[in-house]
Amino acid sequence: MAVATRWWWTLVAATLVAAVAAYLVASQTTPTYAAEVKLLVGPISADADTLRAATQIANTYAELATSTPVLQRAADSSNSSDAPTDLRERVHATASEVTRIVTIRAEANDPELAARLANDVAAAVDEVVSVGNIGPEGRIRVVDAAVPVADPVAPRVAFIVALAAMAGFIGAVVLVMLVEHLSDAITDPGELERLSGLPMLAKVIVPRHRSQAQPPFVVAALGPSPGNTSYHLLTTRLVARDERFPRALLVTGLTRDDPSAEVSATLAATAAAYSARVAWIDVSGSEQLQGWLVRPASQPAMGAVATPLVFEDASATDLQGVREILRRLLEQADSIIVNAPASADSPAALTWASACERHLFVVEVRHATRLGLRHEIESLQSAGAQTAGLVLAQRSRSAGSGSVERALAKKVDTVGSREASDAAPPRR
């Protein structure tokens, strides 16, 4: 079912394309029309021997109808230039051993021509068998003359379209299953949990686009509201793990496209809305560290406000320097949330993983691969990371950009609400 949900548009498109293509081809094919003439061999009633002989003769006449002399006579009668070999492909005759009825069926590209050909073949059979003396058992009479039929017998457009649609659907299913089998991509959240062995802590919504010129915190704060129950649920589950919010939480993605910055910043705003000071720092850039101190607003209705952090000279390239940065930040904040790139993109993530108390994976399923997941988990485990779980991120349809510029001008960002206050982490 999950596969069908992901690929439904492919299945529908393949079915429609196959059906439309079949309809266009079938509708442009020259139609074929058919007409039938029925002949009775022998008398209507007679003794048993006569009727038995008429039955045998009927089979002979059916074979005679497609013979070269008969077809040549029919072609001459209708002034047709077709050779007997060509007519033989369009003329068919059968005989019933019960009724002694010989049915001659002719096909042509015109209904009038089909009826005329059938009648001409029947007349030619009568001419051939009438030569010489024949008994009553060999005489024939026309029971049903051929008449033009307006409906073509081929192509059967509806049948062809239905068959092509079915073939297109089956072909798409086979292709999808092949892609699913050969692809390394993780396409199902359940598979992500099984392969990682980590619990899914929350599913969150993040902005579809983020301005690269502005700090991710501002964009995240003005995208999905931290009052969203998903972020409250994530905060609550992180608190429940250690009976308190982690003092230093590292947030990374599996790839550089995963929105770890947006999720970590919004998580910081959510935690701060519950009367906690949270330092959010971004170590994903190649330049100096970026950071914000997120704290409760003076008015509860405002949620939280954020001010930039100033970092003194400290090395963020070795474990001792990273621990010194965290120590200084904890003098100002109750908790620290660190956004870092995946270890595959930056070895610095492993240094921060060793220094932080907990680690959180942010993943967009469409970006995750089995190989990448295994590599990232093994790398972080080797660095001593204590991974709390996974956060499944989904992009929203839009994200406001004008509000970002206004917020930067004020240097104050109002985020969050007092929703779900029962999920608040305890004040330290």
XYZ file of C-alpha atoms in Angstrom:
428
model
C 0.000 0.000 0.000
C 2.848 2.405 0.833
C 4.439 1.725 -2.557
C 1.143 2.411 -4.343
C 0.737 5.662 -2.415
C 4.171 6.889 -3.450
C 3.866 5.837 -7.084
C 0.141 6.330 -7.725
C 0.777 9.124 -10.228
C 3.118 6.874 -12.210
C 0.556 4.077 -12.316
C -2.235 6.443 -13.362
C -0.073 8.198 -15.964
C 1.123 4.923 -17.499
C -2.439 3.623 -17.704
C -3.761 6.814 -19.298
C -0.875 7.147 -21.754
C -1.247 3.546 -22.890
C -5.017 3.922 -23.267
C -4.775 7.204 -25.196
C -2.026 5.864 -27.467
C -4.047 2.737 -28.203
C -7.130 4.826 -28.951
C -5.235 7.091 -31.356
C -3.693 4.156 -33.200
C -6.912 2.138 -33.324
C -9.062 5.079 -34.399
C -6.712 5.871 -37.297
C -6.639 2.284 -38.543
C -8.759 1.628 -41.634
C -11.928 -0.147 -40.455
C -12.869 -3.597 -41.715
C -16.501 -4.496 -42.435
C -18.003 -7.969 -42.781
C -21.118 -9.415 -44.414
C -22.532 -12.957 -44.457
C -24.676 -14.931 -46.850
C -26.311 -18.217 -45.809
C -26.990 -21.089 -48.248
C -29.137 -24.172 -47.637
C -27.807 -27.367 -49.229
C -30.409 -29.931 -50.270
C -34.180 -29.938 -49.831
C -35.889 -28.727 -46.688
C -37.379 -32.169 -46.095
C -36.438 -35.502 -47.639
C -35.618 -39.071 -46.757
C -32.711 -39.846 -44.445
C -30.314 -40.864 -47.202
C -30.868 -37.605 -49.086
C -30.364 -35.483 -45.983
C -27.227 -37.445 -45.065
C -25.818 -36.884 -48.539
C -26.704 -33.162 -48.400
C -24.768 -32.818 -45.132
C -21.644 -34.254 -46.727
C -22.071 -32.059 -49.791
C -22.415 -28.946 -47.575
C -18.876 -29.483 -46.311
C -17.703 -29.786 -49.909
C -19.417 -26.526 -50.883
C -17.786 -24.726 -47.910
C -14.367 -25.751 -49.175
C -15.380 -24.894 -52.726
C -16.288 -21.318 -51.700
C -12.633 -20.456 -51.118
C -11.271 -22.258 -54.177
C -9.508 -20.363 -56.945
C -12.173 -20.905 -59.678
C -14.973 -19.649 -57.433
C -13.007 -16.641 -56.190
C -11.985 -15.777 -59.748
C -15.636 -15.861 -60.867
C -16.559 -13.639 -57.899
C -13.805 -11.161 -58.804
C -14.961 -11.060 -62.421
C -18.573 -10.514 -61.351
C -17.705 -7.571 -59.137
C -15.118 -6.131 -61.542
C -12.508 -6.471 -58.805
C -8.806 -6.395 -59.599
C -7.993 -8.530 -56.548
C -6.359 -11.866 -57.246
C -7.953 -15.050 -55.849
C -5.065 -15.351 -53.363
C -5.924 -11.911 -51.961
C -9.634 -12.690 -51.817
C -8.954 -15.969 -50.018
C -7.711 -13.958 -47.001
C -10.996 -12.047 -46.909
C -13.466 -14.872 -47.618
C -14.313 -17.607 -45.112
C -16.905 -20.367 -45.357
C -18.242 -22.850 -42.800
C -20.839 -25.627 -42.990
C -23.140 -26.890 -40.248
C -23.518 -30.665 -40.153
C -26.815 -30.265 -38.333
C -28.618 -27.583 -40.337
C -26.814 -28.055 -43.709
C -26.361 -24.271 -43.778
C -23.227 -22.977 -45.502
C -22.202 -19.533 -44.207
C -19.980 -17.443 -46.455
C -18.371 -14.441 -44.771
C -16.588 -11.719 -46.726
C -14.571 -8.767 -45.410
C -13.739 -5.438 -47.048
C -12.913 -1.845 -46.211
C -16.417 -0.785 -47.230
C -19.689 -2.348 -46.030
C -21.163 -2.276 -49.547
C -18.132 -4.070 -50.992
C -18.239 -6.693 -48.240
C -21.910 -7.504 -48.937
C -21.367 -7.587 -52.695
C -18.350 -9.900 -52.375
C -20.230 -12.345 -50.153
C -23.171 -12.504 -52.557
C -20.856 -12.842 -55.576
C -19.034 -15.773 -53.959
C -22.369 -17.468 -53.209
C -23.464 -16.953 -56.819
C -20.137 -18.308 -58.079
C -20.562 -21.459 -55.960
C -24.044 -21.945 -57.417
C -22.690 -21.533 -60.962
C -19.906 -24.040 -60.426
C -22.100 -26.739 -58.869
C -24.906 -26.229 -61.375
C -22.732 -27.436 -64.238
C -23.973 -30.909 -65.118
C -26.761 -32.918 -63.560
C -27.091 -32.755 -59.785
C -29.622 -34.407 -57.575
C -31.820 -32.688 -55.002
C -29.229 -33.304 -52.271
C -26.740 -31.074 -54.115
C -28.922 -28.117 -54.924
C -28.446 -24.859 -53.010
C -30.664 -21.907 -52.322
C -29.961 -18.565 -50.658
C -31.554 -18.464 -47.213
C -30.146 -15.128 -46.122
C -28.539 -12.737 -48.615
C -25.679 -10.553 -47.458
C -26.546 -6.950 -46.624
C -24.211 -4.062 -45.732
C -23.472 -3.762 -41.993
C -22.495 -0.286 -40.824
C -20.563 -1.409 -37.733
C -16.975 -2.470 -38.458
C -15.675 -5.754 -37.088
C -12.161 -4.392 -36.736
C -10.457 -2.668 -35.130
C -12.312 -3.219 -31.843
C -11.397 0.138 -30.369
C -12.924 -0.337 -26.923
C -11.309 -3.739 -26.480
C -7.921 -2.500 -27.691
C -8.039 0.539 -25.388
C -8.978 -1.599 -22.380
C -6.257 -4.122 -23.178
C -3.640 -1.382 -23.660
C -4.645 0.332 -20.411
C -4.277 -2.950 -18.557
C -0.911 -3.594 -20.194
C 0.254 -0.077 -19.318
C -0.804 -0.506 -15.704
C 0.870 -3.905 -15.383
C 4.023 -2.583 -17.045
C 4.109 0.375 -14.653
C 3.649 -1.936 -11.661
C 6.546 -4.114 -12.826
C 8.735 -1.036 -13.378
C 7.864 0.402 -9.974
C 8.623 -2.884 -8.229
C 11.932 -3.100 -10.101
C 12.876 0.447 -9.099
C 11.862 -0.217 -5.496
C 13.929 -3.398 -5.443
C 17.054 -1.896 -7.008
C 16.913 1.549 -5.400
C 18.952 2.282 -2.282
C 16.509 4.995 -1.219
C 14.473 4.629 1.955
C 10.889 5.343 0.986
C 8.958 4.357 4.087
C 9.196 5.827 7.628
C 8.682 2.350 9.023
C 11.692 1.102 7.074
C 13.706 4.038 8.426
C 12.923 2.968 11.991
C 13.698 -0.683 11.294
C 17.041 -0.015 9.632
C 18.226 2.536 12.181
C 16.900 0.802 15.280
C 15.881 4.261 16.549
C 12.425 5.437 17.641
C 10.493 8.011 15.631
C 10.068 10.854 18.127
C 7.985 13.207 15.973
C 6.912 14.226 12.505
C 7.255 17.952 11.869
C 6.536 20.465 9.126
C 9.289 22.802 7.893
C 9.237 25.630 5.325
C 9.614 24.537 1.733
C 12.241 27.188 0.996
C 14.741 28.911 3.258
C 16.607 32.128 2.461
C 20.294 31.273 2.539
C 21.160 34.903 3.420
C 19.413 34.850 6.797
C 20.039 32.834 9.959
C 18.029 29.623 9.844
C 16.556 30.445 13.240
C 14.589 33.414 11.918
C 13.225 31.445 8.980
C 12.346 28.505 11.173
C 10.629 30.711 13.723
C 8.464 32.318 11.066
C 7.714 29.067 9.253
C 5.878 26.404 11.229
C 4.735 27.709 14.594
C 6.567 26.267 17.598
C 3.112 25.964 19.069
C 2.643 23.106 16.667
C 1.874 20.002 18.666
C 4.576 18.066 16.805
C 7.328 20.195 18.342
C 5.690 20.047 21.764
C 5.549 16.274 21.419
C 9.219 16.181 20.447
C 10.148 18.350 23.436
C 8.119 16.171 25.793
C 9.703 12.950 24.558
C 13.193 14.370 24.891
C 12.382 15.393 28.462
C 10.879 11.988 29.240
C 14.043 10.173 28.193
C 16.261 11.676 30.913
C 13.553 13.329 33.031
C 14.912 16.680 31.824
C 15.703 18.413 28.572
C 19.225 17.577 27.301
C 21.819 20.148 28.363
C 23.595 19.807 25.020
C 21.641 18.388 22.084
C 23.249 17.851 18.676
C 20.875 17.873 15.694
C 22.070 16.576 12.323
C 20.574 15.355 9.077
C 21.516 12.381 6.968
C 22.255 14.625 3.985
C 22.944 18.309 3.422
C 19.381 18.690 2.113
C 17.757 17.581 5.365
C 16.279 20.565 7.281
C 18.184 20.052 10.533
C 18.712 23.825 10.921
C 15.011 24.632 10.717
C 14.006 21.805 13.034
C 16.698 22.497 15.636
C 15.936 26.235 15.681
C 12.204 25.715 16.010
C 12.830 23.164 18.751
C 14.888 25.810 20.570
C 12.020 28.285 20.290
C 9.570 25.661 21.535
C 11.673 24.836 24.594
C 12.235 28.538 25.322
C 8.501 29.199 25.240
C 8.297 27.066 28.395
C 10.385 29.487 30.473
C 13.786 28.020 29.633
C 16.825 29.751 28.188
C 18.067 27.861 25.152
C 21.215 28.617 23.179
C 20.979 27.665 19.520
C 24.212 27.522 17.544
C 24.890 26.615 13.945
C 28.189 24.929 13.100
C 27.237 23.927 9.563
C 28.929 26.907 7.908
C 32.570 27.215 6.984
C 32.837 30.635 8.668
C 32.632 31.470 12.381
C 29.862 30.110 14.559
C 26.383 31.617 14.456
C 24.179 31.543 17.499
C 21.108 32.914 19.205
C 20.026 32.955 22.810
C 16.340 32.141 22.922
C 14.566 33.074 26.143
C 11.018 33.613 27.396
C 9.411 36.882 26.376
C 8.406 39.435 28.971
C 4.796 38.832 28.065
C 3.681 35.180 27.994
C 1.576 35.757 24.896
C 4.725 36.602 22.917
C 6.212 33.170 23.536
C 9.984 33.682 23.178
C 12.494 36.195 21.878
C 15.942 35.632 20.410
C 19.099 37.728 20.482
C 22.395 37.017 18.705
C 25.197 35.339 20.596
C 28.746 36.661 20.522
C 31.444 34.008 20.554
C 34.818 34.784 22.084
C 37.922 33.268 20.609
C 37.524 29.549 20.966
C 38.504 26.664 18.802
C 35.657 24.605 17.365
C 37.910 22.170 15.556
C 38.984 19.939 18.434
C 37.096 18.265 21.250
C 38.621 20.410 23.997
C 37.705 23.617 22.190
C 34.141 22.429 21.564
C 33.697 21.526 25.229
C 34.955 24.970 26.211
C 32.362 26.595 23.940
C 29.603 24.491 25.480
C 30.807 25.305 29.013
C 30.670 29.045 28.356
C 27.237 28.812 26.742
C 25.846 26.892 29.698
C 26.718 29.885 31.875
C 24.085 31.846 29.932
C 21.605 29.134 28.964
C 19.890 26.153 30.522
C 20.261 24.058 27.380
C 22.162 24.155 24.113
C 20.912 22.941 20.761
C 23.611 22.549 18.119
C 22.886 22.256 14.424
C 25.653 20.468 12.541
C 26.021 18.956 9.074
C 26.053 15.225 8.519
C 29.381 13.608 9.330
C 29.731 12.652 5.660
C 29.777 16.375 4.792
C 31.860 17.610 7.721
C 34.077 15.744 10.199
C 33.267 18.517 12.702
C 29.947 16.811 13.365
C 31.787 13.922 15.025
C 33.612 16.311 17.340
C 30.357 17.930 18.416
C 28.754 14.493 18.774
C 31.446 13.519 21.277
C 30.892 16.693 23.296
C 27.074 16.814 23.296
C 24.917 14.873 25.711
C 22.342 13.698 23.181
C 21.972 13.505 19.424
C 18.910 13.802 17.190
C 18.523 12.745 13.543
C 16.373 14.918 11.251
C 15.421 13.058 8.094
C 13.381 13.634 4.978
C 12.524 10.149 3.785
C 12.913 11.039 0.107
C 16.572 12.013 0.768
C 17.577 9.038 2.902
C 19.461 6.039 1.557
C 20.224 2.741 3.252
C 23.950 3.113 2.696
C 23.971 6.708 3.934
C 21.973 5.781 7.031
C 24.319 2.930 7.945
C 27.390 5.101 7.395
C 26.028 7.986 9.471
C 24.957 5.778 12.376
C 28.283 3.932 12.453
C 30.251 7.188 12.298
C 28.309 8.816 15.129
C 28.431 5.691 17.265
C 32.202 5.564 16.844
C 32.313 9.153 18.136
C 30.289 8.178 21.185
C 27.063 9.915 20.178
C 23.995 9.043 22.236
C 21.230 9.244 19.633
C 17.814 9.843 21.166
C 15.808 9.127 18.024
C 14.560 10.315 14.653
C 12.533 13.323 13.556
C 10.726 12.930 10.248
C 10.571 16.286 8.435
C 8.125 17.213 5.706
C 8.262 20.351 3.612
C 5.290 22.734 3.760
C 3.711 24.213 0.637
C 5.008 27.718 1.257
C 7.056 29.819 3.606
C 6.772 33.559 4.163
C 9.824 35.592 3.235
C 8.658 39.169 3.833
C 8.201 38.511 7.534
C 11.809 37.387 7.800
C 13.168 40.761 6.742
C 10.878 42.611 9.156
C 11.945 40.344 11.997
C 15.637 40.903 11.284
C 15.124 44.646 11.266
C 13.619 44.494 14.750
C 16.245 42.028 15.996
C 13.423 40.375 17.907
C 11.469 37.356 16.752
C 8.212 36.453 18.355
C 7.535 32.765 18.173
C 5.419 30.164 19.803
C 2.444 30.195 22.060
C 1.417 28.726 25.367
C -0.324 25.740 23.772
C -0.013 22.363 25.383
C 1.484 23.771 28.580
C 1.207 20.328 30.108
C 4.115 19.271 27.871
C 6.488 21.888 29.318
C 9.938 20.741 30.386
C 10.735 21.560 34.001
C 12.526 24.832 34.768
C 16.085 24.315 35.831
